[in-house]
PDB file of C-alpha atoms in Angstrom:
ATOM      1  CA  ALA A   1      19.495   2.877   4.932  1.00  0.00           C
ATOM      2  CA  GLN A   2      16.502   0.777   5.763  1.00  0.00           C
ATOM      3  CA  THR A   3      15.741  -2.367   3.782  1.00  0.00           C
ATOM      4  CA  VAL A   4      12.786  -4.754   3.702  1.00  0.00           C
ATOM      5  CA  THR A   5      13.129  -8.387   2.651  1.00  0.00           C
ATOM      6  CA  GLN A   6      10.387 -10.823   1.717  1.00  0.00           C
ATOM      7  CA  SER A   7      12.017 -14.156   1.062  1.00  0.00           C
ATOM      8  CA  GLN A   8       8.946 -15.991  -0.230  1.00  0.00           C
ATOM      9  CA  PRO A   9       8.158 -15.031  -3.841  1.00  0.00           C
ATOM     10  CA  GLU A  10       5.079 -17.246  -3.825  1.00  0.00           C
ATOM     11  CA  MET A  11       2.951 -19.105  -1.297  1.00  0.00           C
ATOM     12  CA  SER A  12      -0.092 -21.331  -1.611  1.00  0.00           C
ATOM     13  CA  VAL A  13      -2.768 -22.099   0.940  1.00  0.00           C
ATOM     14  CA  GLN A  14      -5.873 -24.223   0.917  1.00  0.00           C
ATOM     15  CA  GLU A  15      -9.129 -22.377   1.410  1.00  0.00           C
ATOM     16  CA  ALA A  16     -10.043 -22.125   5.133  1.00  0.00           C
ATOM     17  CA  GLU A  17      -6.470 -22.929   6.184  1.00  0.00           C
ATOM     18  CA  THR A  18      -3.879 -20.632   7.769  1.00  0.00           C
ATOM     19  CA  VAL A  19      -0.816 -19.195   6.068  1.00  0.00           C
ATOM     20  CA  THR A  20       2.071 -17.053   7.295  1.00  0.00           C
ATOM     21  CA  LEU A  21       3.977 -14.631   5.104  1.00  0.00           C
ATOM     22  CA  SER A  22       7.462 -13.612   6.206  1.00  0.00           C
ATOM     23  CA  CYS A  23       9.063 -10.196   6.292  1.00  0.00           C
ATOM     24  CA  THR A  24      12.340  -9.038   7.774  1.00  0.00           C
ATOM     25  CA  TYR A  25      13.763  -5.553   7.811  1.00  0.00           C
ATOM     26  CA  ASP A  26      16.922  -3.760   8.677  1.00  0.00           C
ATOM     27  CA  THR A  27      17.050  -0.446  10.502  1.00  0.00           C
ATOM     28  CA  SER A  28      19.033   1.391  13.116  1.00  0.00           C
ATOM     29  CA  GLU A  29      15.973   3.357  14.260  1.00  0.00           C
ATOM     30  CA  SER A  30      14.178   2.446  17.455  1.00  0.00           C
ATOM     31  CA  ASP A  31      10.793   3.771  16.460  1.00  0.00           C
ATOM     32  CA  TYR A  32       9.065   3.174  13.133  1.00  0.00           C
ATOM     33  CA  TYR A  33       5.947   1.876  11.466  1.00  0.00           C
ATOM     34  CA  LEU A  34       5.418  -1.406   9.667  1.00  0.00           C
ATOM     35  CA  PHE A  35       2.650  -2.258   7.237  1.00  0.00           C
ATOM     36  CA  TRP A  36       1.272  -5.080   5.176  1.00  0.00           C
ATOM     37  CA  TYR A  37      -0.397  -4.084   1.930  1.00  0.00           C
ATOM     38  CA  LYS A  38      -2.415  -6.293  -0.391  1.00  0.00           C
ATOM     39  CA  GLN A  39      -2.410  -5.778  -4.162  1.00  0.00           C
ATOM     40  CA  PRO A  40      -5.055  -7.769  -6.065  1.00  0.00           C
ATOM     41  CA  PRO A  41      -5.034  -7.933  -9.885  1.00  0.00           C
ATOM     42  CA  SER A  42      -6.886  -4.602  -9.954  1.00  0.00           C
ATOM     43  CA  ARG A  43      -3.541  -2.990  -8.932  1.00  0.00           C
ATOM     44  CA  GLN A  44      -5.177  -1.157  -6.031  1.00  0.00           C
ATOM     45  CA  MET A  45      -2.898  -1.263  -2.990  1.00  0.00           C
ATOM     46  CA  ILE A  46      -4.983  -1.897   0.112  1.00  0.00           C
ATOM     47  CA  LEU A  47      -3.738  -1.603   3.670  1.00  0.00           C
ATOM     48  CA  VAL A  48      -4.169  -4.897   5.516  1.00  0.00           C
ATOM     49  CA  ILE A  49      -2.620  -4.135   8.883  1.00  0.00           C
ATOM     50  CA  ARG A  50      -0.187  -1.733  10.564  1.00  0.00           C
ATOM     51  CA  GLN A  51       2.115  -1.937  13.575  1.00  0.00           C
ATOM     52  CA  GLU A  52       3.847   0.775  15.566  1.00  0.00           C
ATOM     53  CA  ALA A  53       7.244  -0.404  16.709  1.00  0.00           C
ATOM     54  CA  TYR A  54       6.832   1.065  20.204  1.00  0.00           C
ATOM     55  CA  LYS A  55       3.799  -1.152  20.779  1.00  0.00           C
ATOM     56  CA  GLN A  56       4.701  -4.605  22.011  1.00  0.00           C
ATOM     57  CA  GLN A  57       1.254  -6.013  21.374  1.00  0.00           C
ATOM     58  CA  ASN A  58       0.828  -7.635  17.982  1.00  0.00           C
ATOM     59  CA  ALA A  59      -1.725  -5.944  15.730  1.00  0.00           C
ATOM     60  CA  THR A  60      -4.848  -7.856  14.717  1.00  0.00           C
ATOM     61  CA  GLU A  61      -7.505  -7.083  12.117  1.00  0.00           C
ATOM     62  CA  ASN A  62     -10.161  -9.773  11.912  1.00  0.00           C
ATOM     63  CA  ARG A  63      -8.544 -12.776  10.163  1.00  0.00           C
ATOM     64  CA  PHE A  64      -5.217 -10.983   9.808  1.00  0.00           C
ATOM     65  CA  SER A  65      -2.636 -10.793  12.552  1.00  0.00           C
ATOM     66  CA  VAL A  66       1.068 -10.109  12.784  1.00  0.00           C
ATOM     67  CA  ASN A  67       3.922 -11.597  14.724  1.00  0.00           C
ATOM     68  CA  PHE A  68       6.165  -8.620  15.432  1.00  0.00           C
ATOM     69  CA  GLN A  69       9.584  -9.550  16.800  1.00  0.00           C
ATOM     70  CA  LYS A  70      11.415  -6.266  17.243  1.00  0.00           C
ATOM     71  CA  ALA A  71      14.738  -7.696  18.355  1.00  0.00           C
ATOM     72  CA  ALA A  72      14.794 -10.093  15.437  1.00  0.00           C
ATOM     73  CA  LYS A  73      13.486  -7.364  13.079  1.00  0.00           C
ATOM     74  CA  SER A  74      10.792  -9.690  11.871  1.00  0.00           C
ATOM     75  CA  PHE A  75       7.207  -8.821  10.938  1.00  0.00           C
ATOM     76  CA  SER A  76       5.231 -11.806   9.641  1.00  0.00           C
ATOM     77  CA  LEU A  77       1.594 -11.774   8.546  1.00  0.00           C
ATOM     78  CA  LYS A  78      -0.754 -14.593   9.484  1.00  0.00           C
ATOM     79  CA  ILE A  79      -3.941 -15.061   7.520  1.00  0.00           C
ATOM     80  CA  SER A  80      -6.460 -17.353   9.189  1.00  0.00           C
ATOM     81  CA  ASP A  81      -9.420 -19.056   7.521  1.00  0.00           C
ATOM     82  CA  SER A  82      -8.059 -18.124   4.086  1.00  0.00           C
ATOM     83  CA  GLN A  83     -10.598 -17.097   1.484  1.00  0.00           C
ATOM     84  CA  LEU A  84     -10.441 -17.032  -2.302  1.00  0.00           C
ATOM     85  CA  GLY A  85     -10.531 -13.226  -2.118  1.00  0.00           C
ATOM     86  CA  ASP A  86      -7.257 -13.222  -0.211  1.00  0.00           C
ATOM     87  CA  ALA A  87      -5.395 -14.216  -3.365  1.00  0.00           C
ATOM     88  CA  ALA A  88      -3.121 -11.287  -4.206  1.00  0.00           C
ATOM     89  CA  MET A  89       0.382  -9.907  -3.941  1.00  0.00           C
ATOM     90  CA  TYR A  90       1.279  -8.958  -0.386  1.00  0.00           C
ATOM     91  CA  PHE A  91       3.867  -6.311   0.332  1.00  0.00           C
ATOM     92  CA  CYS A  92       5.566  -5.565   3.607  1.00  0.00           C
ATOM     93  CA  ALA A  93       6.524  -1.900   4.118  1.00  0.00           C
ATOM     94  CA  TYR A  94       8.565   0.190   6.545  1.00  0.00           C
ATOM     95  CA  ARG A  95       8.280   3.882   7.328  1.00  0.00           C
ATOM     96  CA  SER A  96      10.309   6.112   9.609  1.00  0.00           C
ATOM     97  CA  PRO A  97       8.337   8.294  12.004  1.00  0.00           C
ATOM     98  CA  GLY A  98      10.849  11.017  12.590  1.00  0.00           C
ATOM     99  CA  ALA A  99      12.251  14.042  10.813  1.00  0.00           C
ATOM    100  CA  GLY A 100      13.479  13.844   7.274  1.00  0.00           C
ATOM    101  CA  THR A 101      12.040  11.750   4.522  1.00  0.00           C
ATOM    102  CA  TYR A 102       8.917   9.775   5.221  1.00  0.00           C
ATOM    103  CA  LYS A 103       9.144   7.455   2.276  1.00  0.00           C
ATOM    104  CA  TYR A 104       7.711   3.994   2.553  1.00  0.00           C
ATOM    105  CA  ILE A 105      10.160   1.213   1.779  1.00  0.00           C
ATOM    106  CA  PHE A 106       8.610  -1.902   0.302  1.00  0.00           C
ATOM    107  CA  GLY A 107       9.703  -5.487   0.042  1.00  0.00           C
ATOM    108  CA  THR A 108       9.574  -7.349  -3.253  1.00  0.00           C
ATOM    109  CA  GLY A 109       6.268  -8.977  -2.426  1.00  0.00           C
ATOM    110  CA  THR A 110       4.806 -12.462  -1.941  1.00  0.00           C
ATOM    111  CA  ARG A 111       2.207 -13.791  -4.330  1.00  0.00           C
ATOM    112  CA  LEU A 112      -0.431 -15.692  -2.384  1.00  0.00           C
ATOM    113  CA  LYS A 113      -2.501 -18.318  -4.151  1.00  0.00           C
ATOM    114  CA  VAL A 114      -5.609 -19.672  -2.459  1.00  0.00           C
ATOM    115  CA  LEU A 115      -6.658 -23.142  -3.576  1.00  0.00           C
ATOM    116  CA  ALA A 116     -10.321 -24.115  -3.556  1.00  0.00           C
TER     117      ALA A 116
ATOM    118  CA  GLY B   8     -11.682  13.675  -3.191  1.00  0.00           C
ATOM    119  CA  ALA B   9     -12.578  10.387  -1.622  1.00  0.00           C
ATOM    120  CA  GLY B  10      -9.419   8.642  -2.723  1.00  0.00           C
ATOM    121  CA  VAL B  11      -6.214   9.099  -4.680  1.00  0.00           C
ATOM    122  CA  SER B  12      -6.999   9.540  -8.340  1.00  0.00           C
ATOM    123  CA  GLN B  13      -4.537   8.865 -11.150  1.00  0.00           C
ATOM    124  CA  SER B  14      -4.866   9.528 -14.844  1.00  0.00           C
ATOM    125  CA  PRO B  15      -4.654   8.140 -17.373  1.00  0.00           C
ATOM    126  CA  SER B  16      -5.333   4.602 -16.257  1.00  0.00           C
ATOM    127  CA  ASN B  17      -3.384   3.240 -19.204  1.00  0.00           C
ATOM    128  CA  LYS B  18      -1.001   4.931 -21.600  1.00  0.00           C
ATOM    129  CA  VAL B  19       0.664   3.535 -24.684  1.00  0.00           C
ATOM    130  CA  THR B  20       3.375   5.699 -26.170  1.00  0.00           C
ATOM    131  CA  GLU B  21       6.043   5.436 -28.799  1.00  0.00           C
ATOM    132  CA  LYS B  22       9.662   5.258 -27.808  1.00  0.00           C
ATOM    133  CA  GLY B  23      11.169   8.724 -27.677  1.00  0.00           C
ATOM    134  CA  LYS B  24       7.929  10.540 -26.862  1.00  0.00           C
ATOM    135  CA  ASP B  25       7.302  12.458 -23.642  1.00  0.00           C
ATOM    136  CA  VAL B  26       4.508  11.449 -21.266  1.00  0.00           C
ATOM    137  CA  GLU B  27       2.798  13.127 -18.338  1.00  0.00           C
ATOM    138  CA  LEU B  28       1.135  11.196 -15.561  1.00  0.00           C
ATOM    139  CA  ARG B  29      -1.213  12.899 -13.151  1.00  0.00           C
ATOM    140  CA  CYS B  30      -2.017  12.284  -9.504  1.00  0.00           C
ATOM    141  CA  ASP B  31      -4.758  13.873  -7.410  1.00  0.00           C
ATOM    142  CA  PRO B  32      -4.113  13.109  -3.721  1.00  0.00           C
ATOM    143  CA  ILE B  33      -6.627  12.896  -0.919  1.00  0.00           C
ATOM    144  CA  SER B  34      -7.611  16.367   0.230  1.00  0.00           C
ATOM    145  CA  GLY B  35      -5.617  17.408   3.283  1.00  0.00           C
ATOM    146  CA  HIS B  36      -2.796  14.938   2.738  1.00  0.00           C
ATOM    147  CA  THR B  37       0.448  16.850   2.838  1.00  0.00           C
ATOM    148  CA  ALA B  38       2.687  14.024   1.643  1.00  0.00           C
ATOM    149  CA  LEU B  39       2.653  12.622  -1.877  1.00  0.00           C
ATOM    150  CA  TYR B  40       4.720   9.765  -3.288  1.00  0.00           C
ATOM    151  CA  TRP B  41       5.443   8.295  -6.675  1.00  0.00           C
ATOM    152  CA  TYR B  42       6.497   4.680  -7.055  1.00  0.00           C
ATOM    153  CA  ARG B  43       7.306   2.549 -10.074  1.00  0.00           C
ATOM    154  CA  GLN B  44       6.308  -1.088 -10.240  1.00  0.00           C
ATOM    155  CA  ARG B  45       7.757  -3.178 -13.040  1.00  0.00           C
ATOM    156  CA  LEU B  46       5.898  -6.320 -14.029  1.00  0.00           C
ATOM    157  CA  GLY B  47       5.914  -8.859 -11.224  1.00  0.00           C
ATOM    158  CA  GLN B  48       8.186  -6.769  -9.047  1.00  0.00           C
ATOM    159  CA  GLY B  49       8.002  -4.632  -5.945  1.00  0.00           C
ATOM    160  CA  LEU B  50       7.517  -0.912  -5.547  1.00  0.00           C
ATOM    161  CA  GLU B  51      10.481   1.260  -6.412  1.00  0.00           C
ATOM    162  CA  PHE B  52      10.499   4.699  -4.765  1.00  0.00           C
ATOM    163  CA  LEU B  53      10.804   7.599  -7.181  1.00  0.00           C
ATOM    164  CA  ILE B  54      10.030  10.880  -5.435  1.00  0.00           C
ATOM    165  CA  TYR B  55       8.367  12.282  -2.326  1.00  0.00           C
ATOM    166  CA  PHE B  56       6.748  15.684  -1.752  1.00  0.00           C
ATOM    167  CA  GLN B  57       5.980  17.111   1.673  1.00  0.00           C
ATOM    168  CA  GLY B  58       4.178  20.432   1.780  1.00  0.00           C
ATOM    169  CA  ASN B  59       6.451  23.264   0.716  1.00  0.00           C
ATOM    170  CA  SER B  60       9.660  21.430   1.602  1.00  0.00           C
ATOM    171  CA  ALA B  61      12.158  20.484  -1.052  1.00  0.00           C
ATOM    172  CA  PRO B  62      11.111  17.134  -2.548  1.00  0.00           C
ATOM    173  CA  ASP B  63      13.128  13.980  -1.999  1.00  0.00           C
ATOM    174  CA  LYS B  64      14.133  13.079  -5.549  1.00  0.00           C
ATOM    175  CA  SER B  65      16.608  10.403  -4.570  1.00  0.00           C
ATOM    176  CA  GLY B  66      14.715   7.639  -6.382  1.00  0.00           C
ATOM    177  CA  LEU B  67      14.430   9.230  -9.814  1.00  0.00           C
ATOM    178  CA  PRO B  68      16.331   6.844 -12.139  1.00  0.00           C
ATOM    179  CA  SER B  69      17.569   9.424 -14.639  1.00  0.00           C
ATOM    180  CA  ASP B  70      17.269  13.067 -15.633  1.00  0.00           C
ATOM    181  CA  ARG B  71      14.535  12.055 -18.055  1.00  0.00           C
ATOM    182  CA  PHE B  72      12.251  11.776 -15.045  1.00  0.00           C
ATOM    183  CA  SER B  73      10.859  14.824 -13.264  1.00  0.00           C
ATOM    184  CA  ALA B  74       7.879  15.617 -11.090  1.00  0.00           C
ATOM    185  CA  GLU B  75       6.077  18.663  -9.862  1.00  0.00           C
ATOM    186  CA  ARG B  76       3.493  19.339  -7.247  1.00  0.00           C
ATOM    187  CA  THR B  77       1.447  22.484  -6.810  1.00  0.00           C
ATOM    188  CA  GLY B  78       1.171  23.196  -3.104  1.00  0.00           C
ATOM    189  CA  GLU B  79      -0.593  20.288  -1.480  1.00  0.00           C
ATOM    190  CA  SER B  80      -2.634  19.272  -4.496  1.00  0.00           C
ATOM    191  CA  VAL B  81      -2.078  17.740  -7.902  1.00  0.00           C
ATOM    192  CA  SER B  82       1.235  16.251  -8.959  1.00  0.00           C
ATOM    193  CA  THR B  83       2.499  15.378 -12.394  1.00  0.00           C
ATOM    194  CA  LEU B  84       5.262  12.913 -13.210  1.00  0.00           C
ATOM    195  CA  THR B  85       6.917  13.588 -16.550  1.00  0.00           C
ATOM    196  CA  ILE B  86       9.057  11.133 -18.443  1.00  0.00           C
ATOM    197  CA  GLN B  87      10.936  12.583 -21.379  1.00  0.00           C
ATOM    198  CA  ARG B  88      12.196  10.608 -24.368  1.00  0.00           C
ATOM    199  CA  THR B  89      10.573   7.423 -23.109  1.00  0.00           C
ATOM    200  CA  GLN B  90      12.456   4.148 -23.395  1.00  0.00           C
ATOM    201  CA  GLN B  91      11.096   0.606 -23.380  1.00  0.00           C
ATOM    202  CA  GLU B  92      12.511   0.022 -19.906  1.00  0.00           C
ATOM    203  CA  ASP B  93      10.192   2.777 -18.658  1.00  0.00           C
ATOM    204  CA  SER B  94       7.252   0.425 -19.218  1.00  0.00           C
ATOM    205  CA  ALA B  95       5.726  -0.157 -15.785  1.00  0.00           C
ATOM    206  CA  VAL B  96       2.848   0.759 -13.528  1.00  0.00           C
ATOM    207  CA  TYR B  97       3.367   4.128 -11.900  1.00  0.00           C
ATOM    208  CA  LEU B  98       1.674   4.355  -8.517  1.00  0.00           C
ATOM    209  CA  CYS B  99       0.926   7.516  -6.610  1.00  0.00           C
ATOM    210  CA  ALA B 100       0.165   7.613  -2.905  1.00  0.00           C
ATOM    211  CA  SER B 101      -0.627  10.270  -0.347  1.00  0.00           C
ATOM    212  CA  SER B 102      -0.521  10.358   3.418  1.00  0.00           C
ATOM    213  CA  LEU B 103      -0.623  12.583   6.435  1.00  0.00           C
ATOM    214  CA  ARG B 104       2.884  13.530   7.554  1.00  0.00           C
ATOM    215  CA  VAL B 105       2.308  12.890  11.207  1.00  0.00           C
ATOM    216  CA  GLY B 106      -0.504  11.494  13.242  1.00  0.00           C
ATOM    217  CA  THR B 107      -1.844   8.251  14.489  1.00  0.00           C
ATOM    218  CA  VAL B 108      -2.595   6.841  11.047  1.00  0.00           C
ATOM    219  CA  PRO B 109       0.491   7.280   8.849  1.00  0.00           C
ATOM    220  CA  GLU B 110      -0.664   4.856   6.219  1.00  0.00           C
ATOM    221  CA  ALA B 111      -0.163   5.598   2.554  1.00  0.00           C
ATOM    222  CA  PHE B 112      -3.296   5.613   0.424  1.00  0.00           C
ATOM    223  CA  PHE B 113      -2.664   4.548  -3.142  1.00  0.00           C
ATOM    224  CA  GLY B 114      -4.243   5.320  -6.463  1.00  0.00           C
ATOM    225  CA  GLN B 115      -4.895   2.586  -8.977  1.00  0.00           C
ATOM    226  CA  GLY B 116      -1.839   3.499 -10.946  1.00  0.00           C
ATOM    227  CA  THR B 117      -1.054   4.320 -14.543  1.00  0.00           C
ATOM    228  CA  ARG B 118       0.120   1.442 -16.687  1.00  0.00           C
ATOM    229  CA  LEU B 119       2.668   2.858 -19.118  1.00  0.00           C
ATOM    230  CA  THR B 120       3.611   0.837 -22.163  1.00  0.00           C
ATOM    231  CA  VAL B 121       6.415   2.110 -24.398  1.00  0.00           C
ATOM    232  CA  VAL B 122       6.403   0.539 -27.845  1.00  0.00           C
TER     233      VAL B 122
END
């Protein structure tokens, strides 16, 4: 069974600085999808960025980028020029692409605090 | 609809009562998921529906929990004889089964408090 591990329960970053959130996963599949979701206090889960495992190029969305290391099964999120609005819980998620169940498996989350 | 809609937003119930939580997925999304999120914790998978296939119920914690979905539309999650440990936010999500954008779109959740 696949598992997702986020080893940092909480992180802090100064406004305008850069922070990296860690995520590792375990799978025997060769193809899959990885996601980072943001959950602000409103509870609304918002997709931040996604990565297809077959793509070697790291995904980028504006200030958000990932460092995808397939062999190491690592999928970290880098937030550049941090803003107060980035403060939230961040969840890493895994999903299989193939036949069978398509459930998303989430890590336990990292609470990001942004200091003014 | 434009997004995933869940109702009620908040529910307070007495221990031992039954509750029903509703989820309206995005139109055209064949997959629907229920997750439970206890305070300060991650998302715990409960159940997954995909079209007319048999649902994946492997995450339901006990036989007090059940869920139904009518075709590819509304789903209801029912918790019978609620217990205090059932207190949590229940999140619903929907997605396309296949395609280039397999992201899950979430509702805002139902916060259930069992007193």
